[in-house]
XYZ file of C-alpha atoms in Angstrom:
621
model
C -51.556 59.260 9.222
C -54.541 57.025 8.770
C -54.478 53.487 10.094
C -54.853 52.228 6.550
C -51.835 54.176 5.290
C -49.799 53.242 8.367
C -50.547 49.568 7.760
C -49.372 49.827 4.163
C -46.187 51.547 5.295
C -45.512 48.825 7.867
C -46.081 46.123 5.265
C -43.703 47.851 2.872
C -41.034 48.063 5.562
C -41.483 44.414 6.373
C -40.978 43.423 2.755
C -37.820 45.433 2.591
C -36.549 43.734 5.714
C -37.040 40.333 4.188
C -34.870 41.094 1.159
C -32.164 43.088 2.935
C -29.366 41.393 4.890
C -30.114 41.068 8.568
C -28.946 43.493 11.267
C -28.190 46.472 9.049
C -30.044 49.174 11.026
C -29.053 49.182 14.664
C -30.068 52.460 16.382
C -27.746 54.396 18.600
C -28.301 54.444 22.339
C -29.069 57.673 24.134
C -26.171 60.093 24.311
C -24.721 58.997 20.961
C -23.233 55.717 22.273
C -23.716 52.713 20.048
C -26.529 50.472 21.095
C -25.788 46.895 22.062
C -25.279 44.859 18.889
C -24.416 47.959 16.843
C -20.807 46.877 16.288
C -21.925 43.477 15.050
C -24.514 45.123 12.822
C -21.943 47.533 11.442
C -19.550 44.644 10.715
C -22.296 42.720 8.960
C -23.251 45.811 6.973
C -19.625 46.356 5.942
C -19.232 42.705 4.966
C -22.398 42.896 2.870
C -21.177 46.061 1.203
C -17.815 44.397 0.569
C -19.445 41.430 -1.129
C -21.706 43.638 -3.202
C -18.849 45.978 -4.192
C -16.412 43.214 -5.189
C -17.518 41.600 -8.440
C -14.415 39.363 -8.445
C -15.262 37.727 -5.125
C -17.522 34.994 -6.541
C -14.831 33.784 -8.997
C -12.204 33.833 -6.290
C -14.528 31.926 -3.998
C -15.035 29.317 -6.689
C -11.279 28.909 -7.086
C -10.806 28.684 -3.323
C -13.591 26.113 -2.866
C -12.367 23.978 -5.778
C -8.709 23.988 -4.682
C -9.543 23.202 -1.057
C -11.839 20.353 -2.126
C -9.036 18.929 -4.271
C -6.534 19.408 -1.443
C -8.617 17.449 1.064
C -8.831 14.334 -1.106
C -5.234 14.580 -2.292
C -4.238 14.632 1.367
C -6.392 11.578 2.102
C -4.923 9.570 -0.795
C -1.333 10.454 0.067
C -2.139 9.883 3.720
C -2.624 6.194 3.010
C 0.890 6.065 1.542
C 2.372 7.828 4.563
C 0.785 5.254 6.881
C 1.458 2.159 4.734
C 5.138 1.601 5.625
C 4.237 1.285 9.289
C 0.693 -0.109 9.352
C 0.236 -1.756 5.956
C -2.465 -0.992 3.435
C -5.261 -2.917 5.101
C -8.946 -2.168 5.471
C -8.132 -0.825 8.954
C -5.828 1.834 7.519
C -8.416 2.970 5.002
C -11.238 2.846 7.560
C -9.167 4.962 9.947
C -8.432 7.509 7.238
C -11.974 7.728 5.892
C -13.562 7.927 9.334
C -11.012 10.465 10.546
C -11.417 12.712 7.513
C -15.217 12.570 7.754
C -15.057 13.491 11.438
C -12.635 16.326 10.711
C -14.849 17.674 7.935
C -17.902 17.543 10.206
C -15.968 19.504 12.809
C -14.868 21.992 10.170
C -18.399 22.447 8.828
C -19.738 23.151 12.305
C -16.949 25.470 13.381
C -16.679 27.213 10.027
C -20.375 28.008 9.936
C -20.321 29.539 13.416
C -17.173 31.548 12.739
C -18.472 32.832 9.391
C -21.558 34.277 11.073
C -19.372 36.232 13.486
C -16.500 37.313 11.198
C -17.380 36.928 7.509
C -14.073 38.146 6.072
C -11.979 36.890 3.156
C -8.877 37.689 5.196
C -9.963 35.272 7.940
C -10.697 32.610 5.334
C -7.165 33.143 4.039
C -5.696 32.692 7.516
C -7.602 29.425 7.930
C -6.357 28.028 4.630
C -2.787 29.270 5.233
C -2.712 27.502 8.602
C -3.836 24.298 6.908
C -1.047 24.780 4.334
C 1.575 24.986 7.098
C 0.284 21.817 8.772
C 0.284 19.941 5.451
C 3.821 21.097 4.667
C 4.997 19.647 8.003
C 3.775 16.122 7.227
C 6.881 14.807 5.378
C 8.971 15.773 8.415
C 6.784 14.323 11.156
C 4.810 11.460 9.572
C 7.441 8.742 9.843
C 8.506 9.490 13.465
C 4.876 9.703 14.599
C 3.894 6.448 12.883
C 6.992 4.678 14.189
C 6.211 5.778 17.738
C 2.629 4.505 17.434
C 3.381 1.216 15.665
C 3.069 -0.673 18.945
C -0.631 0.205 19.240
C -1.595 -2.529 16.786
C -3.331 -2.788 13.436
C -6.488 -0.945 14.520
C -5.532 1.745 17.026
C -2.155 2.479 15.477
C -3.382 3.879 12.140
C -6.401 5.543 13.782
C -4.252 7.406 16.318
C -1.652 8.339 13.718
C -4.372 9.619 11.381
C -5.825 11.769 14.139
C -2.458 13.317 15.017
C -1.345 13.923 11.440
C -4.498 14.738 9.508
C -7.311 15.908 11.784
C -6.247 19.541 12.177
C -5.549 20.372 8.509
C -8.673 18.503 7.385
C -10.884 20.309 9.900
C -9.486 23.661 8.788
C -10.170 22.825 5.155
C -13.666 21.704 6.140
C -14.350 25.253 7.339
C -13.946 26.617 3.816
C -17.316 25.557 2.373
C -19.659 27.046 5.010
C -17.439 30.121 5.185
C -17.690 30.510 1.415
C -21.471 30.165 1.477
C -21.646 33.036 3.944
C -19.351 35.224 1.866
C -21.140 34.493 -1.402
C -24.690 35.028 -0.183
C -26.041 38.464 -1.232
C -29.717 37.536 -1.158
C -31.091 35.356 1.620
C -33.793 34.066 -0.713
C -31.072 32.437 -2.870
C -28.912 30.950 -0.118
C -29.982 27.404 -1.059
C -28.808 27.874 -4.633
C -25.515 29.412 -3.488
C -24.843 26.631 -0.979
C -25.713 23.902 -3.473
C -23.428 25.290 -6.164
C -20.465 25.818 -3.847
C -20.755 22.375 -2.257
C -21.071 20.837 -5.723
C -17.923 22.687 -6.808
C -16.106 21.471 -3.696
C -17.143 17.898 -4.529
C -15.938 18.272 -8.120
C -12.636 19.498 -6.720
C -12.468 16.445 -4.454
C -13.090 14.135 -7.404
C -10.344 15.874 -9.353
C -7.953 15.684 -6.389
C -8.643 11.973 -5.916
C -8.167 10.910 -9.531
C -5.315 13.256 -10.391
C -3.345 12.272 -7.290
C -3.858 8.518 -7.636
C -3.615 8.210 -11.422
C -0.891 10.725 -12.218
C 0.891 12.324 -9.281
C 1.863 9.292 -7.169
C 3.536 7.400 -10.059
C 5.215 10.619 -11.234
C 6.214 12.785 -8.274
C 6.319 10.593 -5.192
C 4.339 10.986 -1.989
C 6.455 13.596 -0.211
C 6.545 15.870 -3.254
C 2.781 15.535 -3.642
C 2.241 16.567 -0.011
C 4.450 19.603 -0.543
C 2.624 20.413 -3.777
C -0.705 20.190 -1.933
C 0.565 22.552 0.745
C 1.795 24.949 -1.916
C -1.567 24.898 -3.689
C -3.296 25.661 -0.395
C -0.919 28.560 0.215
C -1.824 30.000 -3.194
C -5.461 29.570 -2.216
C -4.825 31.521 0.982
C -3.211 34.338 -1.002
C -6.289 34.481 -3.248
C -8.486 34.818 -0.181
C -6.324 37.597 1.295
C -6.277 39.530 -1.965
C -10.060 39.240 -2.181
C -10.393 41.232 1.024
C -9.853 44.626 -0.629
C -12.379 46.717 1.190
C -10.391 47.582 4.268
C -7.895 50.427 4.472
C -8.976 52.070 1.200
C -9.111 48.800 -0.716
C -5.570 47.861 0.298
C -4.746 44.761 2.287
C -3.437 45.833 5.726
C 0.333 45.682 6.209
C -0.013 43.407 9.227
C -1.994 40.916 7.170
C 0.583 40.972 4.375
C 3.402 40.585 6.883
C 1.701 37.577 8.401
C 1.069 36.080 4.995
C 4.716 36.610 4.089
C 5.839 34.866 7.275
C 3.577 31.913 6.550
C 4.905 31.766 2.976
C 8.511 31.635 4.170
C 7.574 28.989 6.726
C 5.983 26.856 4.002
C 9.016 27.337 1.771
C 11.211 26.159 4.621
C 9.163 23.006 5.100
C 9.160 22.423 1.339
C 12.951 22.702 1.149
C 13.587 20.444 4.156
C 14.292 16.808 3.269
C 11.602 14.398 4.482
C 12.278 12.053 7.352
C 13.296 8.673 5.844
C 10.747 5.882 5.993
C 13.458 3.459 7.049
C 16.799 5.154 7.793
C 19.693 3.384 6.105
C 22.906 2.664 7.963
C 26.256 4.245 7.271
C 27.285 1.161 5.292
C 24.280 1.383 2.947
C 24.216 3.216 -0.380
C 20.818 4.315 -1.660
C 20.634 3.830 -5.439
C 17.024 4.775 -6.082
C 13.951 5.739 -4.104
C 10.592 6.166 -5.786
C 6.859 5.776 -5.302
C 4.751 3.608 -7.540
C 1.025 3.049 -7.530
C 1.561 0.164 -5.098
C 4.794 0.633 -3.142
C 7.425 2.978 -1.840
C 10.413 1.396 -3.596
C 14.080 1.677 -2.683
C 17.195 -0.128 -3.922
C 20.099 -0.252 -1.481
C 23.665 -1.539 -1.791
C 25.281 -2.670 1.432
C 28.292 -4.505 2.770
C 26.050 -6.121 5.369
C 24.741 -9.235 3.611
C 22.432 -10.406 6.359
C 21.702 -13.773 4.744
C 25.370 -14.626 4.252
C 27.315 -16.815 6.667
C 31.053 -16.167 6.864
C 33.026 -13.624 4.860
C 30.785 -11.656 2.478
C 31.574 -11.715 -1.236
C 33.309 -8.702 -2.801
C 30.964 -5.850 -3.668
C 28.486 -6.741 -0.923
C 24.795 -7.187 -1.649
C 21.919 -5.287 -3.248
C 18.442 -5.307 -1.763
C 15.014 -4.364 -3.043
C 12.986 -2.623 -0.371
C 9.220 -2.067 -0.272
C 8.320 0.599 2.285
C 10.582 -0.234 5.240
C 10.968 -3.961 4.540
C 13.599 -5.732 2.462
C 11.962 -8.091 0.010
C 14.731 -9.696 -2.044
C 18.414 -9.265 -2.763
C 21.408 -10.404 -4.786
C 25.153 -10.784 -4.293
C 27.023 -8.199 -6.346
C 29.339 -10.741 -7.904
C 28.603 -13.006 -10.854
C 26.311 -14.816 -11.352
C 24.410 -12.394 -9.077
C 22.705 -15.141 -7.113
C 20.120 -14.533 -4.447
C 21.166 -12.992 -1.139
C 17.756 -13.896 0.323
C 17.709 -17.565 1.314
C 13.966 -18.000 1.023
C 14.046 -17.709 -2.786
C 16.272 -20.820 -2.893
C 13.288 -22.725 -1.515
C 11.618 -22.425 -4.926
C 13.861 -25.364 -5.855
C 11.835 -27.602 -3.529
C 9.520 -28.196 -6.485
C 12.156 -30.591 -7.866
C 11.772 -32.790 -4.787
C 8.179 -33.468 -5.762
C 8.461 -33.571 -9.563
C 11.256 -34.538 -11.961
C 9.635 -33.258 -15.146
C 9.083 -29.516 -14.963
C 8.780 -27.638 -18.242
C 6.658 -24.568 -17.416
C 6.575 -22.379 -14.316
C 4.353 -19.441 -13.326
C 5.835 -16.948 -10.826
C 3.147 -14.728 -9.268
C 4.893 -11.760 -7.671
C 7.944 -10.162 -9.236
C 10.249 -8.761 -6.598
C 13.694 -8.538 -8.158
C 12.816 -11.142 -10.765
C 15.260 -13.564 -9.124
C 13.162 -16.717 -9.450
C 12.766 -16.853 -13.241
C 16.249 -15.398 -13.881
C 17.990 -18.004 -11.722
C 15.816 -20.864 -12.964
C 16.571 -19.957 -16.583
C 20.289 -20.399 -15.851
C 20.083 -23.481 -13.631
C 17.425 -25.489 -15.427
C 17.749 -25.170 -19.212
C 15.147 -27.875 -19.793
C 12.438 -25.573 -18.442
C 10.887 -24.148 -21.602
C 8.617 -21.472 -20.151
C 9.036 -19.091 -17.200
C 6.218 -16.557 -16.805
C 6.642 -13.738 -14.284
C 3.439 -11.906 -13.296
C 3.831 -8.602 -11.424
C 1.088 -6.017 -10.955
C 3.477 -3.071 -10.521
C 5.237 -1.956 -13.723
C 7.739 0.043 -11.687
C 8.885 -3.141 -9.916
C 9.540 -4.830 -13.260
C 11.592 -1.847 -14.445
C 13.598 -1.812 -11.210
C 14.259 -5.552 -11.590
C 15.593 -4.991 -15.101
C 17.652 -1.960 -14.172
C 19.210 -3.096 -10.900
C 18.782 -6.889 -10.541
C 19.893 -8.184 -13.952
C 16.439 -9.432 -14.874
C 15.996 -9.913 -18.617
C 13.148 -11.056 -20.800
C 14.897 -13.543 -23.013
C 14.696 -17.224 -23.820
C 11.954 -18.828 -21.720
C 11.541 -15.764 -19.465
C 8.659 -13.388 -20.075
C 7.244 -10.675 -17.775
C 3.538 -9.813 -17.597
C 2.394 -6.600 -15.867
C -0.952 -7.752 -14.541
C -2.795 -8.795 -11.411
C -1.997 -12.411 -10.543
C -5.613 -13.502 -10.435
C -6.694 -11.676 -13.578
C -3.714 -13.123 -15.441
C -4.788 -16.689 -14.701
C -8.454 -15.996 -15.381
C -7.732 -14.364 -18.741
C -5.793 -17.420 -19.985
C -8.132 -20.378 -19.434
C -6.443 -22.500 -22.101
C -2.902 -22.202 -20.742
C -1.295 -24.678 -18.370
C 1.746 -24.786 -16.099
C 3.574 -27.532 -14.243
C 4.416 -25.322 -11.253
C 2.875 -22.105 -9.902
C 4.883 -20.185 -7.275
C 2.810 -17.668 -5.325
C 5.270 -15.118 -3.924
C 3.113 -11.974 -3.863
C 2.838 -11.715 -0.083
C 5.156 -8.987 1.161
C 6.578 -8.606 4.642
C 4.634 -6.397 7.002
C 1.157 -7.760 6.454
C 0.506 -6.785 2.855
C -1.360 -9.844 1.592
C -3.826 -9.355 -1.264
C -6.886 -11.216 0.091
C -8.053 -12.236 -3.384
C -4.867 -14.314 -3.861
C -5.433 -16.650 -0.893
C -9.042 -17.713 -1.350
C -10.430 -21.114 -2.205
C -11.852 -19.717 -5.431
C -8.434 -18.526 -6.607
C -6.681 -21.720 -5.588
C -9.337 -23.632 -7.521
C -8.689 -21.473 -10.593
C -4.955 -22.150 -10.302
C -5.467 -25.876 -9.771
C -7.558 -26.079 -12.931
C -4.628 -24.698 -14.929
C -1.911 -26.861 -13.414
C -0.855 -30.077 -15.142
C -3.329 -32.815 -14.070
C -0.536 -35.183 -13.022
C 2.565 -33.198 -12.166
C 0.980 -29.866 -11.138
C 2.381 -28.115 -8.044
C 1.316 -24.916 -6.262
C 3.813 -23.306 -3.850
C 2.807 -20.378 -1.597
C 5.385 -18.420 0.386
C 3.867 -17.170 3.670
C 5.539 -15.013 6.335
C 4.198 -16.379 9.597
C 5.020 -18.407 12.683
C 4.260 -22.086 13.183
C 2.392 -21.540 16.431
C 0.603 -18.765 18.290
C -1.188 -15.654 17.076
C 1.203 -15.100 14.183
C 0.404 -18.512 12.728
C -3.211 -17.742 11.835
C -2.650 -16.769 8.206
C -0.398 -19.756 7.512
C -2.833 -22.230 9.063
C -5.774 -20.627 7.238
C -3.914 -21.065 3.941
C -3.233 -24.717 4.816
C -6.931 -25.287 5.546
C -7.942 -23.611 2.293
C -5.417 -25.551 0.203
C -6.481 -28.826 1.793
C -10.065 -28.100 0.838
C -9.147 -27.351 -2.784
C -6.435 -29.959 -3.422
C -7.281 -32.785 -1.029
C -11.046 -32.336 -1.114
C -11.309 -31.778 2.636
C -14.972 -31.224 3.390
C -16.174 -27.782 4.379
C -19.755 -26.983 5.452
C -21.833 -25.500 2.662
C -19.196 -25.949 -0.042
C -19.014 -28.503 -2.818
C -16.159 -29.055 -5.249
C -16.431 -30.308 -8.792
C -14.432 -33.329 -9.838
C -12.190 -35.684 -7.883
C -9.583 -34.201 -5.541
C -6.600 -36.475 -4.971
C -3.813 -34.070 -4.086
C -1.667 -33.520 -0.988
C -0.576 -30.456 0.984
C 2.949 -30.252 2.440
C 4.618 -27.653 4.676
C 8.286 -26.592 4.542
C 9.284 -24.010 7.195
C 12.494 -22.177 6.369
C 15.253 -23.515 8.646
C 16.443 -20.984 11.206
C 18.839 -21.419 14.112
C 17.263 -18.479 15.978
C 13.539 -18.757 15.206
C 11.314 -20.672 17.587
C 7.830 -21.971 16.731
C 6.275 -18.607 17.665
C 8.735 -16.509 15.657
C 7.981 -15.317 12.127
C 9.758 -16.966 9.216
C 9.138 -17.969 5.612
C 6.854 -20.986 5.407
C 6.232 -22.678 2.068
C 2.867 -24.373 1.781
C 3.097 -26.760 -1.175
C 0.099 -28.478 -2.756
C 0.285 -31.159 -5.433
C -2.572 -32.014 -7.783
C -1.858 -35.727 -7.208
C -0.579 -37.384 -4.040
C 2.950 -38.609 -4.815
C 3.079 -40.583 -1.570
C -0.240 -42.447 -1.718
C -1.392 -41.570 1.776
C 2.004 -42.140 3.442
C 2.507 -40.775 6.959
C 4.433 -37.536 7.386
C 7.736 -38.805 8.914
C 8.349 -41.336 6.111
C 7.605 -38.595 3.567
C 10.280 -36.396 5.138
C 12.778 -39.243 5.035
C 12.033 -39.922 1.377
C 12.396 -36.257 0.495
C 15.658 -36.017 2.427
C 17.107 -38.986 0.511
C 16.116 -37.405 -2.800
C 17.499 -34.026 -1.700
C 20.780 -35.660 -0.737
C 21.114 -37.069 -4.253
C 20.285 -33.698 -5.828
C 22.758 -31.946 -3.510
C 25.490 -34.384 -4.574
C 24.769 -33.568 -8.215
C 24.984 -29.825 -7.498
C 28.340 -30.272 -5.733
C 29.690 -32.451 -8.511
C 28.719 -29.973 -11.213
C 30.192 -27.060 -9.230
C 33.525 -28.801 -8.639
C 33.701 -29.991 -12.230
C 33.083 -26.472 -13.551
C 35.991 -25.070 -11.475
C 37.521 -22.162 -13.374
C 38.206 -18.675 -12.109
C 34.653 -17.990 -10.968
C 35.376 -19.149 -7.433
C 32.463 -17.247 -5.968
C 30.055 -18.873 -8.405
C 31.395 -22.224 -7.287
C 31.088 -21.218 -3.648
C 27.456 -20.214 -4.095
C 26.644 -23.558 -5.743
C 28.291 -25.535 -2.953
C 26.383 -23.446 -0.434
C 23.169 -24.090 -2.354
C 23.761 -27.833 -2.144
C 24.001 -27.655 1.639
C 20.876 -25.507 1.886
C 18.917 -27.814 -0.394
C 19.351 -30.648 2.059
C 18.453 -28.376 4.989
C 15.265 -27.258 3.254
C 14.178 -30.843 2.613
C 14.868 -31.857 6.197
C 12.717 -28.966 7.439
C 9.602 -30.792 6.166
C 6.937 -30.461 8.850
C 5.987 -33.826 10.306
C 3.533 -32.611 12.946
C -0.128 -32.165 11.976
C -1.252 -28.592 11.287
C -4.254 -27.655 13.408
C -6.821 -25.728 11.372
C -10.051 -26.060 13.381
C -9.678 -22.538 14.856
C -8.921 -20.681 11.607
C -11.370 -19.820 8.814
C -11.583 -21.200 5.337
C -10.556 -18.261 3.150
C -13.100 -17.433 0.464
C -13.943 -14.479 -1.746
C -16.822 -13.786 0.632
C -14.825 -14.114 3.851
C -11.060 -13.621 4.032
C -10.330 -11.674 7.252
C -6.630 -11.261 6.544
C -6.454 -7.979 8.463
C -7.526 -9.718 11.675
C -4.635 -12.166 11.476
C -1.476 -11.085 13.295
C 1.534 -11.097 11.024
């Protein structure tokens, strides 16, 4: 053969090598034994032939990639709800989840790419996805015990560690799907970029779908535990698709061992799906669970119990009913007419009458069981308008169904964010605004404690008799007092005009800020309790010192308490429990007034809360 012809032949062979999959022609070693690398070459050749011979593989791959992309983000969204009862819904929880999932996906991309080069089989892809399905199915059983055990690690390390234990493994396994799918779908190395781009785009579209569908539709409809089980089931179906796609072995039949393993995994997943989830907050033997549901904002439960923890002495017949968000009780009622509050803190709303005699309109921000406006409508008929603003429609429905809340007379409910409600009604005005949207366990919406929001509220309070009351769960001293003292500093700036560097306020500020800690025989200054921070648009006491203010309030409270007792005894009748509750309320009214804080509140070491800087998550709660 001439050198010219030999050169042409070599060039032709080189061109063919560039378009053919790599490692398809490994020669045998002397004596007929396979040369080193021949087994790998044979496997690669078989895998290439499988992909070329299976026209359905690309569509199956698309379904697998889409479903796994949706599953990852559905797991991340529901993951936040699994962590929330124990660690809150703070920026730390979301940062832990996002960072953890990104790290898991990176691990999955790296490991999946390496594994796909060695064993590019649909059956292996199915095993990977099936394993992820099993781990996801286990979450409702293990999430609550794991989070409870780690709750002592704090607001940062607690959610990060819990996220790693619960979500890293299934997320990493799902992260292996995309690079694995690129390997399986690539028939022509010159088009690998196009294949990779399309599959990763499809995975991202699946993630978008999983995010929106889970948050907008599934959580309000199915509940978190059912969504997790549904996600695991969808991943199991995805695994079955991958196994069925591997039809080239054993005369196009899936091996019996593979089917047996898949069947075992399916039964395991069914077992996890049928098992009841571990309760977020186990109820005692004396409790009766009436409803448990997930909304877009809370895990909601309503519980009847004979243990009325806010009642002193013999409990009333029927016990009490409590509204529970996640694993914290928020409000409650006695199950005897007139269904008064079984949570003492809500009686402190009445402190507004110590500071103002003429109250005709009240804005309640934060719904709970709807106790505030319902009770005020009965006790104070001269109040002409009682607006309840609650962002969660499910909470309003629960209040109507289980806590005797009704929209009638002066009472009207508004399903809206507390700040947007005020901003969207610039021409409306109230005498009193009661800010009770801060739930136990650290869930404080930062946008409801800033100077900007307080200024918006102040502008829509009556210019003479306007009062803003904020209920804060905090301690008076120590680390757990930071949020309360920051709110005091912010209210002083807005209502009293206290100077703050770099901030100017429009108009004259002539108000006063008062503090009423809830009386407690067991709570010391470093123990958490309800603290009401009350700001008035005008200073009723003209610069008076704090001890004389407390004495004046106590005298007024004593007169009001006498009126309450007189009315209760005069009413008499058969409703002895109603009378008892009123007499008890009279005693508490005086206690609440006498709890007026007469020591100065130190605020030099806490920040002014603004829309730009409100580090609520850094404040122990």
